[in-house]
mmCIF file of C-alpha atoms and ligand atoms in Angstrom:
data_model
loop_
_atom_site.group_PDB
_atom_site.id
_atom_site.type_symbol
_atom_site.label_atom_id
_atom_site.label_comp_id
_atom_site.label_asym_id
_atom_site.label_seq_id
_atom_site.Cartn_x
_atom_site.Cartn_y
_atom_site.Cartn_z
ATOM 1 C CA UNK A 20 38.377 35.514 -41.257
ATOM 2 C CA UNK A 21 36.993 36.721 -37.905
ATOM 3 C CA UNK A 22 36.185 33.136 -36.954
ATOM 4 C CA UNK A 23 39.717 32.011 -37.829
ATOM 5 C CA UNK A 24 41.198 34.820 -35.724
ATOM 6 C CA UNK A 25 38.984 33.847 -32.801
ATOM 7 C CA UNK A 26 40.081 30.242 -33.119
ATOM 8 C CA UNK A 27 43.767 31.069 -33.159
ATOM 9 C CA UNK A 28 43.357 33.481 -30.254
ATOM 10 C CA UNK A 29 41.726 30.703 -28.217
ATOM 11 C CA UNK A 30 44.372 28.180 -29.270
ATOM 12 C CA UNK A 31 47.203 30.571 -28.381
ATOM 13 C CA UNK A 32 45.684 31.388 -24.997
ATOM 14 C CA UNK A 33 45.083 27.712 -24.244
ATOM 15 C CA UNK A 34 48.692 26.868 -25.103
ATOM 16 C CA UNK A 35 50.093 29.706 -22.988
ATOM 17 C CA UNK A 36 47.815 29.363 -19.947
ATOM 18 C CA UNK A 37 48.415 26.901 -17.119
ATOM 19 C CA UNK A 38 45.673 24.274 -17.408
ATOM 20 C CA UNK A 39 44.767 22.351 -14.253
ATOM 21 C CA UNK A 40 42.420 19.358 -14.081
ATOM 22 C CA UNK A 41 41.527 18.850 -10.412
ATOM 23 C CA UNK A 42 40.299 15.270 -10.828
ATOM 24 C CA UNK A 43 40.585 12.347 -13.241
ATOM 25 C CA UNK A 44 40.324 8.579 -12.779
ATOM 26 C CA UNK A 45 42.619 5.801 -13.913
ATOM 27 C CA UNK A 46 41.637 2.206 -13.171
ATOM 28 C CA UNK A 47 42.470 1.576 -9.480
ATOM 29 C CA UNK A 48 44.706 -1.278 -10.479
ATOM 30 C CA UNK A 49 48.496 -1.687 -10.420
ATOM 31 C CA UNK A 50 48.366 -2.715 -14.106
ATOM 32 C CA UNK A 51 46.743 0.577 -15.151
ATOM 33 C CA UNK A 52 48.857 2.364 -17.765
ATOM 34 C CA UNK A 53 49.455 6.011 -16.880
ATOM 35 C CA UNK A 54 50.817 6.494 -20.403
ATOM 36 C CA UNK A 55 47.168 7.033 -21.398
ATOM 37 C CA UNK A 56 47.428 10.435 -19.697
ATOM 38 C CA UNK A 57 49.291 11.593 -22.809
ATOM 39 C CA UNK A 58 45.764 12.476 -23.971
ATOM 40 C CA UNK A 59 45.557 15.034 -21.154
ATOM 41 C CA UNK A 60 48.907 16.523 -22.172
ATOM 42 C CA UNK A 61 47.917 16.582 -25.863
ATOM 43 C CA UNK A 62 44.815 18.569 -24.854
ATOM 44 C CA UNK A 63 47.053 21.230 -23.316
ATOM 45 C CA UNK A 64 46.577 20.120 -19.699
ATOM 46 C CA UNK A 65 49.595 20.845 -17.488
ATOM 47 C CA UNK A 66 48.468 19.318 -14.177
ATOM 48 C CA UNK A 67 46.109 16.503 -13.305
ATOM 49 C CA UNK A 68 45.146 15.011 -9.953
ATOM 50 C CA UNK A 69 44.349 11.307 -10.285
ATOM 51 C CA UNK A 70 42.291 9.267 -7.877
ATOM 52 C CA UNK A 71 44.117 6.507 -5.964
ATOM 53 C CA UNK A 72 41.257 5.248 -3.810
ATOM 54 C CA UNK A 73 37.690 5.666 -2.615
ATOM 55 C CA UNK A 74 35.918 4.683 0.598
ATOM 56 C CA UNK A 75 35.019 1.225 -0.751
ATOM 57 C CA UNK A 76 38.547 0.274 -1.852
ATOM 58 C CA UNK A 77 40.607 -1.994 0.431
ATOM 59 C CA UNK A 78 43.886 -0.492 1.638
ATOM 60 C CA UNK A 79 45.896 -3.182 -0.170
ATOM 61 C CA UNK A 80 44.328 -2.087 -3.479
ATOM 62 C CA UNK A 81 45.049 1.573 -2.729
ATOM 63 C CA UNK A 82 48.683 0.963 -1.744
ATOM 64 C CA UNK A 83 49.535 -1.309 -4.676
ATOM 65 C CA UNK A 84 47.929 1.244 -7.012
ATOM 66 C CA UNK A 85 49.963 4.093 -5.482
ATOM 67 C CA UNK A 86 53.162 2.040 -5.708
ATOM 68 C CA UNK A 87 52.535 1.326 -9.383
ATOM 69 C CA UNK A 88 51.614 4.933 -10.205
ATOM 70 C CA UNK A 89 54.705 6.285 -8.414
ATOM 71 C CA UNK A 90 56.961 3.859 -10.267
ATOM 72 C CA UNK A 91 55.409 4.777 -13.617
ATOM 73 C CA UNK A 92 55.779 8.527 -12.996
ATOM 74 C CA UNK A 93 59.472 7.948 -12.279
ATOM 75 C CA UNK A 94 59.981 5.652 -15.256
ATOM 76 C CA UNK A 95 58.249 8.017 -17.686
ATOM 77 C CA UNK A 96 60.125 11.180 -16.760
ATOM 78 C CA UNK A 97 59.955 12.123 -20.444
ATOM 79 C CA UNK A 98 56.195 12.626 -20.045
ATOM 80 C CA UNK A 99 55.546 13.258 -16.347
ATOM 81 C CA UNK A 100 56.602 15.307 -13.355
ATOM 82 C CA UNK A 101 55.579 13.772 -10.008
ATOM 83 C CA UNK A 102 54.303 16.666 -7.923
ATOM 84 C CA UNK A 103 55.913 17.505 -4.607
ATOM 85 C CA UNK A 104 54.956 21.166 -4.361
ATOM 86 C CA UNK A 105 53.534 23.946 -6.517
ATOM 87 C CA UNK A 106 56.912 24.670 -8.120
ATOM 88 C CA UNK A 107 56.824 21.226 -9.730
ATOM 89 C CA UNK A 108 53.661 22.216 -11.588
ATOM 90 C CA UNK A 109 55.346 25.316 -12.987
ATOM 91 C CA UNK A 110 58.415 23.244 -13.899
ATOM 92 C CA UNK A 111 56.245 20.714 -15.738
ATOM 93 C CA UNK A 112 54.555 23.527 -17.669
ATOM 94 C CA UNK A 113 57.937 25.003 -18.651
ATOM 95 C CA UNK A 114 59.186 21.577 -19.804
ATOM 96 C CA UNK A 115 56.008 20.698 -21.707
ATOM 97 C CA UNK A 116 55.331 17.738 -19.376
ATOM 98 C CA UNK A 117 52.281 16.716 -17.373
ATOM 99 C CA UNK A 118 52.427 17.282 -13.607
ATOM 100 C CA UNK A 119 50.627 14.519 -11.699
ATOM 101 C CA UNK A 120 49.475 14.351 -8.083
ATOM 102 C CA UNK A 121 47.177 11.892 -6.334
ATOM 103 C CA UNK A 122 43.868 12.347 -4.531
ATOM 104 C CA UNK A 123 41.824 10.203 -2.171
ATOM 105 C CA UNK A 124 38.038 10.063 -2.441
ATOM 106 C CA UNK A 125 36.905 9.527 1.118
ATOM 107 C CA UNK A 126 38.514 9.232 4.543
ATOM 108 C CA UNK A 127 37.969 5.512 5.223
ATOM 109 C CA UNK A 128 41.521 4.674 3.983
ATOM 110 C CA UNK A 129 42.819 6.786 6.904
ATOM 111 C CA UNK A 130 41.682 3.920 9.187
ATOM 112 C CA UNK A 131 40.436 6.471 11.779
ATOM 113 C CA UNK A 132 44.043 7.582 12.394
ATOM 114 C CA UNK A 133 44.705 11.302 11.767
ATOM 115 C CA UNK A 134 48.451 10.583 11.374
ATOM 116 C CA UNK A 135 47.638 8.567 8.230
ATOM 117 C CA UNK A 136 47.075 11.889 6.450
ATOM 118 C CA UNK A 137 50.769 12.670 6.626
ATOM 119 C CA UNK A 138 51.681 9.173 5.417
ATOM 120 C CA UNK A 139 49.486 9.578 2.335
ATOM 121 C CA UNK A 140 50.930 13.069 1.779
ATOM 122 C CA UNK A 141 54.401 11.541 1.724
ATOM 123 C CA UNK A 142 53.161 9.049 -0.895
ATOM 124 C CA UNK A 143 52.012 11.875 -3.201
ATOM 125 C CA UNK A 144 48.400 12.520 -2.159
ATOM 126 C CA UNK A 145 47.744 16.274 -2.305
ATOM 127 C CA UNK A 146 43.928 16.403 -2.017
ATOM 128 C CA UNK A 147 41.328 14.456 -0.041
ATOM 129 C CA UNK A 148 37.629 14.493 0.672
ATOM 130 C CA UNK A 149 36.314 12.796 3.778
ATOM 131 C CA UNK A 150 33.253 10.799 2.707
ATOM 132 C CA UNK A 151 32.397 9.220 -0.631
ATOM 133 C CA UNK A 152 28.619 9.402 -1.253
ATOM 134 C CA UNK A 153 27.864 7.467 1.985
ATOM 135 C CA UNK A 154 28.337 8.227 5.668
ATOM 136 C CA UNK A 155 31.376 6.954 7.551
ATOM 137 C CA UNK A 156 32.861 7.514 11.013
ATOM 138 C CA UNK A 157 34.231 10.900 9.911
ATOM 139 C CA UNK A 158 31.076 12.451 8.518
ATOM 140 C CA UNK A 159 28.338 12.391 5.916
ATOM 141 C CA UNK A 160 28.290 11.476 2.236
ATOM 142 C CA UNK A 161 26.071 13.259 -0.270
ATOM 143 C CA UNK A 162 23.689 10.281 -0.826
ATOM 144 C CA UNK A 163 23.002 9.465 2.838
ATOM 145 C CA UNK A 164 21.407 10.882 5.988
ATOM 146 C CA UNK A 165 22.587 14.467 6.507
ATOM 147 C CA UNK A 166 24.912 14.147 9.522
ATOM 148 C CA UNK A 167 27.486 16.575 10.947
ATOM 149 C CA UNK A 168 31.266 16.185 10.973
ATOM 150 C CA UNK A 169 32.141 13.816 13.844
ATOM 151 C CA UNK A 170 34.637 14.472 16.634
ATOM 152 C CA UNK A 171 37.068 12.183 14.780
ATOM 153 C CA UNK A 172 36.345 14.226 11.661
ATOM 154 C CA UNK A 173 37.461 17.403 13.429
ATOM 155 C CA UNK A 174 40.800 15.782 14.309
ATOM 156 C CA UNK A 175 41.199 14.686 10.722
ATOM 157 C CA UNK A 176 40.444 18.153 9.322
ATOM 158 C CA UNK A 177 43.175 19.481 11.620
ATOM 159 C CA UNK A 178 45.580 16.772 10.428
ATOM 160 C CA UNK A 179 44.835 17.657 6.792
ATOM 161 C CA UNK A 180 45.513 21.335 7.503
ATOM 162 C CA UNK A 181 48.724 20.434 9.363
ATOM 163 C CA UNK A 182 49.936 18.153 6.565
ATOM 164 C CA UNK A 183 49.395 20.852 3.934
ATOM 165 C CA UNK A 184 46.971 18.724 1.941
ATOM 166 C CA UNK A 185 44.084 20.331 0.023
ATOM 167 C CA UNK A 186 40.776 19.820 1.814
ATOM 168 C CA UNK A 187 38.058 18.831 -0.667
ATOM 169 C CA UNK A 188 34.278 18.639 -0.081
ATOM 170 C CA UNK A 189 33.174 16.793 -3.243
ATOM 171 C CA UNK A 190 30.945 13.742 -2.597
ATOM 172 C CA UNK A 191 30.423 14.988 0.986
ATOM 173 C CA UNK A 192 27.046 15.513 2.666
ATOM 174 C CA UNK A 193 25.665 19.009 3.152
ATOM 175 C CA UNK A 194 26.095 19.403 6.930
ATOM 176 C CA UNK A 195 29.492 17.733 7.001
ATOM 177 C CA UNK A 196 30.727 19.949 4.170
ATOM 178 C CA UNK A 197 29.522 23.101 5.948
ATOM 179 C CA UNK A 198 31.191 21.922 9.193
ATOM 180 C CA UNK A 199 34.456 21.195 7.362
ATOM 181 C CA UNK A 200 34.479 24.611 5.725
ATOM 182 C CA UNK A 201 33.830 26.292 9.090
ATOM 183 C CA UNK A 202 36.566 24.234 10.798
ATOM 184 C CA UNK A 203 39.330 24.307 8.191
ATOM 185 C CA UNK A 204 42.184 26.771 8.730
ATOM 186 C CA UNK A 205 43.097 26.591 5.045
ATOM 187 C CA UNK A 206 41.127 27.162 1.829
ATOM 188 C CA UNK A 207 38.735 24.316 0.961
ATOM 189 C CA UNK A 208 37.926 23.220 -2.586
ATOM 190 C CA UNK A 209 35.251 21.301 -4.396
ATOM 191 C CA UNK A 210 37.551 19.430 -6.804
ATOM 192 C CA UNK A 211 34.685 18.152 -8.984
ATOM 193 C CA UNK A 212 31.157 19.344 -8.139
ATOM 194 C CA UNK A 213 28.549 21.387 -9.974
ATOM 195 C CA UNK A 214 25.974 23.950 -8.859
ATOM 196 C CA UNK A 215 22.685 22.245 -8.023
ATOM 197 C CA UNK A 216 20.863 25.331 -9.299
ATOM 198 C CA UNK A 217 21.655 24.091 -12.837
ATOM 199 C CA UNK A 218 21.319 20.314 -12.341
ATOM 200 C CA UNK A 219 19.381 18.833 -9.442
ATOM 201 C CA UNK A 220 21.433 15.832 -8.286
ATOM 202 C CA UNK A 221 22.456 15.097 -4.696
ATOM 203 C CA UNK A 222 26.123 15.138 -5.833
ATOM 204 C CA UNK A 223 25.775 18.762 -6.876
ATOM 205 C CA UNK A 224 26.146 21.612 -4.405
ATOM 206 C CA UNK A 225 23.861 24.298 -3.112
ATOM 207 C CA UNK A 226 24.552 28.001 -3.399
ATOM 208 C CA UNK A 227 25.383 28.327 0.306
ATOM 209 C CA UNK A 228 27.999 25.541 -0.024
ATOM 210 C CA UNK A 229 29.522 27.460 -2.934
ATOM 211 C CA UNK A 230 29.545 30.657 -0.868
ATOM 212 C CA UNK A 231 31.045 28.876 2.166
ATOM 213 C CA UNK A 232 33.823 27.428 -0.006
ATOM 214 C CA UNK A 233 34.648 30.871 -1.368
ATOM 215 C CA UNK A 234 34.614 32.297 2.180
ATOM 216 C CA UNK A 235 37.550 29.969 2.970
ATOM 217 C CA UNK A 236 39.397 31.389 -0.041
ATOM 218 C CA UNK A 237 38.630 28.199 -1.961
ATOM 219 C CA UNK A 238 37.789 27.215 -5.523
ATOM 220 C CA UNK A 239 34.836 25.284 -6.982
ATOM 221 C CA UNK A 240 35.891 23.100 -9.934
ATOM 222 C CA UNK A 241 33.289 22.147 -12.531
ATOM 223 C CA UNK A 242 32.724 18.435 -13.160
ATOM 224 C CA UNK A 243 32.340 17.041 -16.709
ATOM 225 C CA UNK A 244 30.021 14.104 -15.927
ATOM 226 C CA UNK A 245 26.840 14.345 -18.011
ATOM 227 C CA UNK A 246 24.593 13.413 -15.082
ATOM 228 C CA UNK A 247 25.917 16.337 -13.012
ATOM 229 C CA UNK A 248 25.910 18.785 -15.916
ATOM 230 C CA UNK A 249 22.238 18.172 -16.630
ATOM 231 C CA UNK A 250 23.381 17.227 -20.142
ATOM 232 C CA UNK A 251 23.652 13.485 -20.853
ATOM 233 C CA UNK A 252 26.011 14.282 -23.750
ATOM 234 C CA UNK A 253 28.434 16.223 -21.494
ATOM 235 C CA UNK A 254 28.867 18.865 -24.148
ATOM 236 C CA UNK A 255 31.356 21.694 -23.750
ATOM 237 C CA UNK A 256 28.470 24.211 -23.823
ATOM 238 C CA UNK A 257 27.113 22.647 -20.621
ATOM 239 C CA UNK A 258 30.503 22.849 -18.884
ATOM 240 C CA UNK A 259 30.811 26.495 -19.892
ATOM 241 C CA UNK A 260 27.279 27.152 -18.603
ATOM 242 C CA UNK A 261 28.223 25.761 -15.166
ATOM 243 C CA UNK A 262 31.450 27.757 -15.119
ATOM 244 C CA UNK A 263 29.524 30.910 -15.994
ATOM 245 C CA UNK A 264 26.941 30.331 -13.261
ATOM 246 C CA UNK A 265 29.741 30.116 -10.693
ATOM 247 C CA UNK A 266 31.568 33.140 -12.101
ATOM 248 C CA UNK A 267 28.373 35.211 -11.960
ATOM 249 C CA UNK A 268 27.906 34.162 -8.335
ATOM 250 C CA UNK A 269 31.417 34.269 -6.844
ATOM 251 C CA UNK A 270 33.743 35.731 -9.478
ATOM 252 C CA UNK A 271 36.375 34.197 -11.770
ATOM 253 C CA UNK A 272 38.991 33.941 -8.997
ATOM 254 C CA UNK A 273 37.114 31.094 -7.297
ATOM 255 C CA UNK A 274 36.258 28.807 -10.206
ATOM 256 C CA UNK A 275 38.230 25.937 -11.734
ATOM 257 C CA UNK A 276 37.878 22.656 -13.623
ATOM 258 C CA UNK A 277 37.819 19.034 -12.398
ATOM 259 C CA UNK A 278 36.459 17.161 -15.383
ATOM 260 C CA UNK A 279 36.490 13.669 -13.795
ATOM 261 C CA UNK A 280 37.359 11.791 -16.993
ATOM 262 C CA UNK A 281 37.602 8.025 -16.468
ATOM 263 C CA UNK A 282 40.252 6.148 -18.420
ATOM 264 C CA UNK A 283 38.775 2.725 -19.064
ATOM 265 C CA UNK A 284 41.478 0.147 -19.777
ATOM 266 C CA UNK A 285 39.367 -2.995 -19.427
ATOM 267 C CA UNK A 286 40.853 -3.807 -16.017
ATOM 268 C CA UNK A 287 38.575 -5.043 -13.255
ATOM 269 C CA UNK A 288 39.140 -2.717 -10.294
ATOM 270 C CA UNK A 289 35.867 -3.510 -8.497
ATOM 271 C CA UNK A 290 36.447 -4.872 -4.977
ATOM 272 C CA UNK A 291 34.938 -8.349 -4.503
ATOM 273 C CA UNK A 292 31.330 -8.263 -3.288
ATOM 274 C CA UNK A 293 30.883 -4.527 -3.894
ATOM 275 C CA UNK A 294 27.268 -3.351 -3.554
ATOM 276 C CA UNK A 295 27.100 -0.832 -6.417
ATOM 277 C CA UNK A 296 23.565 0.317 -5.564
ATOM 278 C CA UNK A 297 24.792 1.314 -2.088
ATOM 279 C CA UNK A 298 27.612 3.542 -3.369
ATOM 280 C CA UNK A 299 25.835 4.746 -6.526
ATOM 281 C CA UNK A 300 22.108 4.662 -5.703
ATOM 282 C CA UNK A 301 19.777 4.122 -8.678
ATOM 283 C CA UNK A 302 17.431 6.665 -7.019
ATOM 284 C CA UNK A 303 20.048 9.315 -7.909
ATOM 285 C CA UNK A 304 20.132 8.425 -11.559
ATOM 286 C CA UNK A 305 22.758 5.674 -11.656
ATOM 287 C CA UNK A 306 22.033 3.058 -14.268
ATOM 288 C CA UNK A 307 22.082 -0.711 -14.006
ATOM 289 C CA UNK A 308 25.425 -2.385 -13.432
ATOM 290 C CA UNK A 309 27.894 -1.618 -16.172
ATOM 291 C CA UNK A 310 25.816 1.187 -17.682
ATOM 292 C CA UNK A 311 28.132 3.817 -19.131
ATOM 293 C CA UNK A 312 27.430 7.506 -18.835
ATOM 294 C CA UNK A 313 29.060 10.114 -20.964
ATOM 295 C CA UNK A 314 31.850 12.137 -19.372
ATOM 296 C CA UNK A 315 33.514 15.063 -21.095
ATOM 297 C CA UNK A 316 36.762 13.983 -22.763
ATOM 298 C CA UNK A 317 40.166 15.605 -22.171
ATOM 299 C CA UNK A 318 39.992 16.809 -25.789
ATOM 300 C CA UNK A 319 37.248 19.230 -24.703
ATOM 301 C CA UNK A 320 39.654 21.350 -22.643
ATOM 302 C CA UNK A 321 40.601 23.639 -25.579
ATOM 303 C CA UNK A 322 36.895 23.994 -26.391
ATOM 304 C CA UNK A 323 36.275 25.279 -22.848
ATOM 305 C CA UNK A 324 38.841 28.028 -23.417
ATOM 306 C CA UNK A 325 37.187 28.945 -26.722
ATOM 307 C CA UNK A 326 33.723 28.820 -25.155
ATOM 308 C CA UNK A 327 34.683 31.217 -22.361
ATOM 309 C CA UNK A 328 36.204 33.674 -24.851
ATOM 310 C CA UNK A 329 33.019 33.410 -26.908
ATOM 311 C CA UNK A 330 31.041 34.477 -23.829
ATOM 312 C CA UNK A 331 33.163 37.621 -23.733
ATOM 313 C CA UNK A 332 35.429 36.606 -20.860
ATOM 314 C CA UNK A 333 38.689 38.533 -20.592
ATOM 315 C CA UNK A 334 41.875 36.527 -21.030
ATOM 316 C CA UNK A 335 42.868 37.084 -17.398
ATOM 317 C CA UNK A 336 39.596 35.541 -16.215
ATOM 318 C CA UNK A 337 40.026 32.564 -18.541
ATOM 319 C CA UNK A 338 43.565 31.979 -17.229
ATOM 320 C CA UNK A 339 42.259 32.082 -13.649
ATOM 321 C CA UNK A 340 39.605 29.459 -14.353
ATOM 322 C CA UNK A 341 41.854 27.203 -16.442
ATOM 323 C CA UNK A 342 44.470 26.848 -13.720
ATOM 324 C CA UNK A 343 45.835 29.997 -12.081
ATOM 325 C CA UNK A 344 43.311 29.772 -9.229
ATOM 326 C CA UNK A 345 44.280 26.224 -8.322
ATOM 327 C CA UNK A 346 47.990 27.024 -8.621
ATOM 328 C CA UNK A 347 47.424 29.897 -6.166
ATOM 329 C CA UNK A 348 45.842 27.468 -3.676
ATOM 330 C CA UNK A 349 48.597 24.884 -4.158
ATOM 331 C CA UNK A 350 51.198 27.562 -3.348
ATOM 332 C CA UNK A 351 49.197 28.527 -0.284
ATOM 333 C CA UNK A 352 48.364 25.048 1.035
ATOM 334 C CA UNK A 353 50.950 22.430 -0.052
ATOM 335 C CA UNK A 354 54.121 22.295 2.002
ATOM 336 C CA UNK A 355 57.085 23.574 -0.016
ATOM 337 C CA UNK A 356 59.857 21.009 -0.360
ATOM 338 C CA UNK A 357 63.167 21.925 1.231
ATOM 339 C CA UNK A 358 65.698 23.441 -1.182
HETATM 340 ZN ZN1 ZN B 124 34.468 11.622 -7.627
#
């Protein structure tokens, strides 16, 4: 009986709370079917940010993907709300639909032009990090020499602040991330990165990066990739353990979720001639070409809610972690639409 009550309490809280997934991946291909995101909605997720490009993707691939995704969000208004500002997320929640925004993984698609930030904002991008695993002209990636944010990078951070886009430090090198967090005028997030104290991978972040993020008013969102959880099976217990580490360190108001689920639809979205070992170095645990690693599934979202309640978390803290923290940042950072 007690177990049944616990279960229904978790289910009721999960249904009522705003649930925000800070990062998921569709194939970067105009033929990708966003309808698959119904799995996110069925798992009680109200908002998801989907990737539209990384540093290694040609601009033509990124733009055709964005065009397709925008068209699909419009066409499937029964399922989706395309996000302009934070109010759209609340509207989606009230209507039982999934709010969708885009994110860019790396600053190369900006073509070294700060004004490109605003163009991507107008196309629906609401979150960006500046380097994907490797160094570029803006700054350092997490699997490369540890370089500072460049002079160009400083201009781009300013442009991101001015545009009202969320500044993200996932995949970024240590020094560059610390420079970004010192330079940004707005809260900075880690949309999908885990504490290195629990899993030693270069993609995970040190305690002082976590503290610096929180000092900006930001949020660290836990990633569901087995390799970064230190659990090849990507079990919910591991996600909850990472959440709890962060909560113990910085409090429940600065922790969120960015599970990083990859929808595989059998489409080839690999740019011709891509050097996989350069972007995903085997020395950091990446398998041979095509090797699949386990990533937590959207269906694990309700289990996260139950797991946090099991740890004795108060409902208010669970709501913060599930989505209220990220909604607070969206209200603070994204430019409200007129009207
Ligand atoms: Zn990523």
